[in-house]
Amino acid sequence: MFAPRDPDEYLLDSERRVIRVRRHWSALAWDIFEAAALLAVAVMISYVLPPSMWLLQNVLWYAALIVLLRFAYLVLDWWVERIVVTDKRFMMTTGVFTTKVLMMPIGKVTDLTYERSWVGRLFGYGTMVVESAGQIQALNKIAYLPKPEQVYDAISELVFGDKKAQAERFSMIKAKKAALGKKNAG
């Protein structure tokens, strides 16, 4: 009831999912550092406060609890966010309490770029910049994308590749799934 929908539930029967990823864990690096630093400060301050200042210590520990809850929410938000690329569109689902679905048709893509800093190369992530015909779309810049070379190649094939070969490959995948479905049913 409260769990967000799976992104595959938004796909049409005629769509073929090519990529399904969540952002790289390093998208949380600053949040991890921030929460750890604030909790360390709370522990140090609590250690040096005299026992007579119990009210201030209680306030301090409630503040630390709020920091921890905020961090838990950020991790949960990262966990439920998914980036899905099909043969027809880009899609991103976000939101813990309110689900938001961002979508852009593959046919609108005019330029595709990915960037990797030295830190991104070290940890295995990059930023994908998707440009469309004179418009800024909801999915124009996707930061902390894992394995950006593979994603770039797959999307380039979808956008600029041979449409007839893709259609044949898609029909073969559907035929294999149908054959497997008949084997499992029998």
PDB file of C-alpha atoms in Angstrom:
ATOM      1  CA  MET A   1       0.000   0.000   0.000  1.00  0.00           C
ATOM      2  CA  PHE A   2       2.703   2.479   0.965  1.00  0.00           C
ATOM      3  CA  ALA A   3       5.459   1.017  -1.192  1.00  0.00           C
ATOM      4  CA  PRO A   4       6.107   2.899  -4.430  1.00  0.00           C
ATOM      5  CA  ARG A   5       5.132   1.141  -7.642  1.00  0.00           C
ATOM      6  CA  ASP A   6       7.736  -0.791  -9.507  1.00  0.00           C
ATOM      7  CA  PRO A   7       8.862   1.177 -12.600  1.00  0.00           C
ATOM      8  CA  ASP A   8       8.103  -1.831 -14.805  1.00  0.00           C
ATOM      9  CA  GLU A   9       4.430  -1.355 -14.003  1.00  0.00           C
ATOM     10  CA  TYR A  10       4.493   1.865 -16.065  1.00  0.00           C
ATOM     11  CA  LEU A  11       5.758   0.093 -19.186  1.00  0.00           C
ATOM     12  CA  LEU A  12       3.481  -0.674 -22.096  1.00  0.00           C
ATOM     13  CA  ASP A  13       3.167  -4.215 -23.429  1.00  0.00           C
ATOM     14  CA  SER A  14       4.830  -3.070 -26.639  1.00  0.00           C
ATOM     15  CA  GLU A  15       7.901  -1.657 -24.843  1.00  0.00           C
ATOM     16  CA  ARG A  16      11.184  -3.472 -24.333  1.00  0.00           C
ATOM     17  CA  ARG A  17      13.193  -2.505 -21.267  1.00  0.00           C
ATOM     18  CA  VAL A  18      16.822  -1.919 -22.172  1.00  0.00           C
ATOM     19  CA  ILE A  19      18.237  -0.400 -18.978  1.00  0.00           C
ATOM     20  CA  ARG A  20      17.036  -0.251 -15.397  1.00  0.00           C
ATOM     21  CA  VAL A  21      19.374   1.294 -12.825  1.00  0.00           C
ATOM     22  CA  ARG A  22      19.405   3.447  -9.751  1.00  0.00           C
ATOM     23  CA  ARG A  23      21.907   6.217  -9.242  1.00  0.00           C
ATOM     24  CA  HIS A  24      25.348   5.234  -8.036  1.00  0.00           C
ATOM     25  CA  TRP A  25      25.748   4.967  -4.258  1.00  0.00           C
ATOM     26  CA  SER A  26      28.222   7.859  -4.325  1.00  0.00           C
ATOM     27  CA  ALA A  27      25.221  10.175  -4.845  1.00  0.00           C
ATOM     28  CA  LEU A  28      24.850   9.742  -1.071  1.00  0.00           C
ATOM     29  CA  ALA A  29      28.517  10.463  -0.245  1.00  0.00           C
ATOM     30  CA  TRP A  30      27.939  14.016   0.994  1.00  0.00           C
ATOM     31  CA  ASP A  31      24.882  12.937   3.005  1.00  0.00           C
ATOM     32  CA  ILE A  32      26.888  10.132   4.628  1.00  0.00           C
ATOM     33  CA  PHE A  33      29.686  12.545   5.533  1.00  0.00           C
ATOM     34  CA  GLU A  34      27.242  15.156   6.827  1.00  0.00           C
ATOM     35  CA  ALA A  35      25.306  12.704   9.030  1.00  0.00           C
ATOM     36  CA  ALA A  36      28.486  11.122  10.413  1.00  0.00           C
ATOM     37  CA  ALA A  37      30.020  14.533  11.175  1.00  0.00           C
ATOM     38  CA  LEU A  38      26.880  15.842  12.897  1.00  0.00           C
ATOM     39  CA  LEU A  39      26.565  12.677  14.981  1.00  0.00           C
ATOM     40  CA  ALA A  40      30.255  12.863  15.938  1.00  0.00           C
ATOM     41  CA  VAL A  41      29.791  16.492  17.029  1.00  0.00           C
ATOM     42  CA  ALA A  42      26.747  15.475  19.102  1.00  0.00           C
ATOM     43  CA  VAL A  43      28.743  12.726  20.822  1.00  0.00           C
ATOM     44  CA  MET A  44      31.675  15.077  21.561  1.00  0.00           C
ATOM     45  CA  ILE A  45      29.463  17.838  22.914  1.00  0.00           C
ATOM     46  CA  SER A  46      27.522  15.349  25.023  1.00  0.00           C
ATOM     47  CA  TYR A  47      30.781  13.998  26.420  1.00  0.00           C
ATOM     48  CA  VAL A  48      32.055  17.425  27.565  1.00  0.00           C
ATOM     49  CA  LEU A  49      28.737  18.663  28.994  1.00  0.00           C
ATOM     50  CA  PRO A  50      28.401  18.298  32.759  1.00  0.00           C
ATOM     51  CA  PRO A  51      25.595  16.047  34.073  1.00  0.00           C
ATOM     52  CA  SER A  52      23.775  19.089  35.444  1.00  0.00           C
ATOM     53  CA  MET A  53      22.978  20.183  31.861  1.00  0.00           C
ATOM     54  CA  TRP A  54      20.703  17.195  31.234  1.00  0.00           C
ATOM     55  CA  LEU A  55      18.120  19.315  29.418  1.00  0.00           C
ATOM     56  CA  LEU A  56      20.679  20.477  26.845  1.00  0.00           C
ATOM     57  CA  GLN A  57      21.879  16.878  26.440  1.00  0.00           C
ATOM     58  CA  ASN A  58      18.319  15.724  25.776  1.00  0.00           C
ATOM     59  CA  VAL A  59      17.854  18.443  23.157  1.00  0.00           C
ATOM     60  CA  LEU A  60      21.188  17.474  21.635  1.00  0.00           C
ATOM     61  CA  TRP A  61      20.197  13.797  21.356  1.00  0.00           C
ATOM     62  CA  TYR A  62      16.806  14.662  19.867  1.00  0.00           C
ATOM     63  CA  ALA A  63      18.641  16.746  17.272  1.00  0.00           C
ATOM     64  CA  ALA A  64      20.915  13.751  16.584  1.00  0.00           C
ATOM     65  CA  LEU A  65      17.817  11.576  16.147  1.00  0.00           C
ATOM     66  CA  ILE A  66      16.438  14.058  13.610  1.00  0.00           C
ATOM     67  CA  VAL A  67      19.764  13.925  11.712  1.00  0.00           C
ATOM     68  CA  LEU A  68      19.561  10.130  11.677  1.00  0.00           C
ATOM     69  CA  LEU A  69      15.936  10.119  10.488  1.00  0.00           C
ATOM     70  CA  ARG A  70      16.761  12.618   7.735  1.00  0.00           C
ATOM     71  CA  PHE A  71      19.639  10.429   6.590  1.00  0.00           C
ATOM     72  CA  ALA A  72      17.387   7.349   6.596  1.00  0.00           C
ATOM     73  CA  TYR A  73      14.854   9.230   4.445  1.00  0.00           C
ATOM     74  CA  LEU A  74      17.575  10.268   1.955  1.00  0.00           C
ATOM     75  CA  VAL A  75      18.779   6.676   1.655  1.00  0.00           C
ATOM     76  CA  LEU A  76      15.210   5.441   1.163  1.00  0.00           C
ATOM     77  CA  ASP A  77      14.600   8.121  -1.478  1.00  0.00           C
ATOM     78  CA  TRP A  78      17.780   7.032  -3.286  1.00  0.00           C
ATOM     79  CA  TRP A  79      16.709   3.392  -3.047  1.00  0.00           C
ATOM     80  CA  VAL A  80      13.273   3.874  -4.652  1.00  0.00           C
ATOM     81  CA  GLU A  81      14.490   6.154  -7.466  1.00  0.00           C
ATOM     82  CA  ARG A  82      14.906   4.203 -10.707  1.00  0.00           C
ATOM     83  CA  ILE A  83      16.036   5.178 -14.165  1.00  0.00           C
ATOM     84  CA  VAL A  84      14.506   3.046 -16.905  1.00  0.00           C
ATOM     85  CA  VAL A  85      15.263   3.219 -20.607  1.00  0.00           C
ATOM     86  CA  THR A  86      13.043   1.331 -23.026  1.00  0.00           C
ATOM     87  CA  ASP A  87      13.072   1.157 -26.782  1.00  0.00           C
ATOM     88  CA  LYS A  88      10.479   3.968 -26.789  1.00  0.00           C
ATOM     89  CA  ARG A  89      11.310   6.324 -23.881  1.00  0.00           C
ATOM     90  CA  PHE A  90      13.421   7.414 -20.937  1.00  0.00           C
ATOM     91  CA  MET A  91      11.670   7.173 -17.607  1.00  0.00           C
ATOM     92  CA  MET A  92      12.622   8.034 -14.055  1.00  0.00           C
ATOM     93  CA  THR A  93      10.503   7.255 -11.007  1.00  0.00           C
ATOM     94  CA  THR A  94      11.170   9.041  -7.737  1.00  0.00           C
ATOM     95  CA  GLY A  95       9.519   9.681  -4.423  1.00  0.00           C
ATOM     96  CA  VAL A  96       8.953   7.909  -1.136  1.00  0.00           C
ATOM     97  CA  PHE A  97       5.576   9.367  -0.195  1.00  0.00           C
ATOM     98  CA  THR A  98       4.537  10.964  -3.481  1.00  0.00           C
ATOM     99  CA  THR A  99       5.552   9.134  -6.631  1.00  0.00           C
ATOM    100  CA  LYS A 100       6.797  11.251  -9.491  1.00  0.00           C
ATOM    101  CA  VAL A 101       7.315   9.784 -12.963  1.00  0.00           C
ATOM    102  CA  LEU A 102       9.474  11.731 -15.410  1.00  0.00           C
ATOM    103  CA  MET A 103       9.352  10.654 -19.042  1.00  0.00           C
ATOM    104  CA  MET A 104      10.873  11.625 -22.366  1.00  0.00           C
ATOM    105  CA  PRO A 105      10.274   9.851 -25.687  1.00  0.00           C
ATOM    106  CA  ILE A 106      13.414   8.398 -27.304  1.00  0.00           C
ATOM    107  CA  GLY A 107      12.389  10.012 -30.590  1.00  0.00           C
ATOM    108  CA  LYS A 108      12.910  13.506 -29.147  1.00  0.00           C
ATOM    109  CA  VAL A 109      16.600  12.926 -28.379  1.00  0.00           C
ATOM    110  CA  THR A 110      18.849  14.983 -30.653  1.00  0.00           C
ATOM    111  CA  ASP A 111      22.130  14.808 -28.741  1.00  0.00           C
ATOM    112  CA  LEU A 112      23.577  12.524 -26.116  1.00  0.00           C
ATOM    113  CA  THR A 113      26.670  13.200 -24.020  1.00  0.00           C
ATOM    114  CA  TYR A 114      28.225  11.666 -20.966  1.00  0.00           C
ATOM    115  CA  GLU A 115      30.840  13.179 -18.705  1.00  0.00           C
ATOM    116  CA  ARG A 116      33.134  11.449 -16.229  1.00  0.00           C
ATOM    117  CA  SER A 117      35.348  13.234 -13.765  1.00  0.00           C
ATOM    118  CA  TRP A 118      38.410  11.504 -12.348  1.00  0.00           C
ATOM    119  CA  VAL A 119      36.384  10.701  -9.219  1.00  0.00           C
ATOM    120  CA  GLY A 120      33.624   9.276 -11.427  1.00  0.00           C
ATOM    121  CA  ARG A 121      36.156   7.066 -13.232  1.00  0.00           C
ATOM    122  CA  LEU A 122      37.521   5.918  -9.884  1.00  0.00           C
ATOM    123  CA  PHE A 123      34.114   4.959  -8.477  1.00  0.00           C
ATOM    124  CA  GLY A 124      32.362   3.973 -11.721  1.00  0.00           C
ATOM    125  CA  TYR A 125      29.785   6.689 -12.363  1.00  0.00           C
ATOM    126  CA  GLY A 126      29.212   9.623 -14.692  1.00  0.00           C
ATOM    127  CA  THR A 127      26.719  12.244 -15.797  1.00  0.00           C
ATOM    128  CA  MET A 128      24.488  11.740 -18.822  1.00  0.00           C
ATOM    129  CA  VAL A 129      23.289  14.847 -20.665  1.00  0.00           C
ATOM    130  CA  VAL A 130      20.308  14.239 -22.948  1.00  0.00           C
ATOM    131  CA  GLU A 131      19.293  17.054 -25.278  1.00  0.00           C
ATOM    132  CA  SER A 132      16.068  17.253 -27.223  1.00  0.00           C
ATOM    133  CA  ALA A 133      14.779  19.426 -30.036  1.00  0.00           C
ATOM    134  CA  GLY A 134      15.059  22.906 -28.529  1.00  0.00           C
ATOM    135  CA  GLN A 135      13.417  22.018 -25.230  1.00  0.00           C
ATOM    136  CA  ILE A 136      14.679  21.373 -21.751  1.00  0.00           C
ATOM    137  CA  GLN A 137      13.137  18.108 -20.656  1.00  0.00           C
ATOM    138  CA  ALA A 138      12.704  16.733 -17.147  1.00  0.00           C
ATOM    139  CA  LEU A 139      15.447  14.205 -17.836  1.00  0.00           C
ATOM    140  CA  ASN A 140      18.029  16.440 -19.450  1.00  0.00           C
ATOM    141  CA  LYS A 141      20.825  15.758 -16.934  1.00  0.00           C
ATOM    142  CA  ILE A 142      21.209  12.539 -14.965  1.00  0.00           C
ATOM    143  CA  ALA A 143      24.061  12.687 -12.459  1.00  0.00           C
ATOM    144  CA  TYR A 144      25.692   9.713 -10.714  1.00  0.00           C
ATOM    145  CA  LEU A 145      24.714   7.285 -13.459  1.00  0.00           C
ATOM    146  CA  PRO A 146      26.498   3.926 -12.974  1.00  0.00           C
ATOM    147  CA  LYS A 147      28.427   2.430 -15.911  1.00  0.00           C
ATOM    148  CA  PRO A 148      27.864   5.466 -18.160  1.00  0.00           C
ATOM    149  CA  GLU A 149      29.738   3.999 -21.157  1.00  0.00           C
ATOM    150  CA  GLN A 150      27.411   1.009 -21.341  1.00  0.00           C
ATOM    151  CA  VAL A 151      24.337   3.195 -20.845  1.00  0.00           C
ATOM    152  CA  TYR A 152      25.600   5.638 -23.486  1.00  0.00           C
ATOM    153  CA  ASP A 153      26.193   2.831 -25.991  1.00  0.00           C
ATOM    154  CA  ALA A 154      22.772   1.282 -25.393  1.00  0.00           C
ATOM    155  CA  ILE A 155      20.945   4.608 -25.701  1.00  0.00           C
ATOM    156  CA  SER A 156      22.975   5.586 -28.778  1.00  0.00           C
ATOM    157  CA  GLU A 157      21.949   2.318 -30.404  1.00  0.00           C
ATOM    158  CA  LEU A 158      18.296   3.041 -29.600  1.00  0.00           C
ATOM    159  CA  VAL A 159      18.360   6.646 -30.788  1.00  0.00           C
ATOM    160  CA  PHE A 160      20.711   6.528 -33.749  1.00  0.00           C
ATOM    161  CA  GLY A 161      20.926   2.797 -34.597  1.00  0.00           C
ATOM    162  CA  ASP A 162      19.253   0.674 -37.244  1.00  0.00           C
ATOM    163  CA  LYS A 163      15.516   0.629 -36.445  1.00  0.00           C
ATOM    164  CA  LYS A 164      14.851  -2.470 -38.564  1.00  0.00           C
ATOM    165  CA  ALA A 165      17.500  -4.527 -36.728  1.00  0.00           C
ATOM    166  CA  GLN A 166      16.079  -3.352 -33.385  1.00  0.00           C
ATOM    167  CA  ALA A 167      12.559  -4.399 -34.432  1.00  0.00           C
ATOM    168  CA  GLU A 168      13.824  -7.852 -35.449  1.00  0.00           C
ATOM    169  CA  ARG A 169      15.719  -8.241 -32.171  1.00  0.00           C
ATOM    170  CA  PHE A 170      12.623  -7.163 -30.234  1.00  0.00           C
ATOM    171  CA  SER A 171      10.413  -9.663 -32.076  1.00  0.00           C
ATOM    172  CA  MET A 172      12.948 -12.434 -31.333  1.00  0.00           C
ATOM    173  CA  ILE A 173      12.890 -11.536 -27.628  1.00  0.00           C
ATOM    174  CA  LYS A 174       9.075 -11.634 -27.629  1.00  0.00           C
ATOM    175  CA  ALA A 175       9.140 -15.012 -29.408  1.00  0.00           C
ATOM    176  CA  LYS A 176      11.584 -16.441 -26.854  1.00  0.00           C
ATOM    177  CA  LYS A 177       9.441 -15.169 -23.968  1.00  0.00           C
ATOM    178  CA  ALA A 178       6.321 -16.655 -25.539  1.00  0.00           C
ATOM    179  CA  ALA A 179       8.090 -20.000 -26.049  1.00  0.00           C
ATOM    180  CA  LEU A 180       9.298 -20.017 -22.455  1.00  0.00           C
ATOM    181  CA  GLY A 181       5.803 -19.130 -21.262  1.00  0.00           C
ATOM    182  CA  LYS A 182       4.339 -22.112 -23.132  1.00  0.00           C
ATOM    183  CA  LYS A 183       7.016 -24.455 -21.717  1.00  0.00           C
ATOM    184  CA  ASN A 184       6.358 -23.258 -18.148  1.00  0.00           C
ATOM    185  CA  ALA A 185       2.587 -23.498 -18.576  1.00  0.00           C
ATOM    186  CA  GLY A 186       2.722 -27.090 -19.950  1.00  0.00           C
TER     187      GLY A 186
END
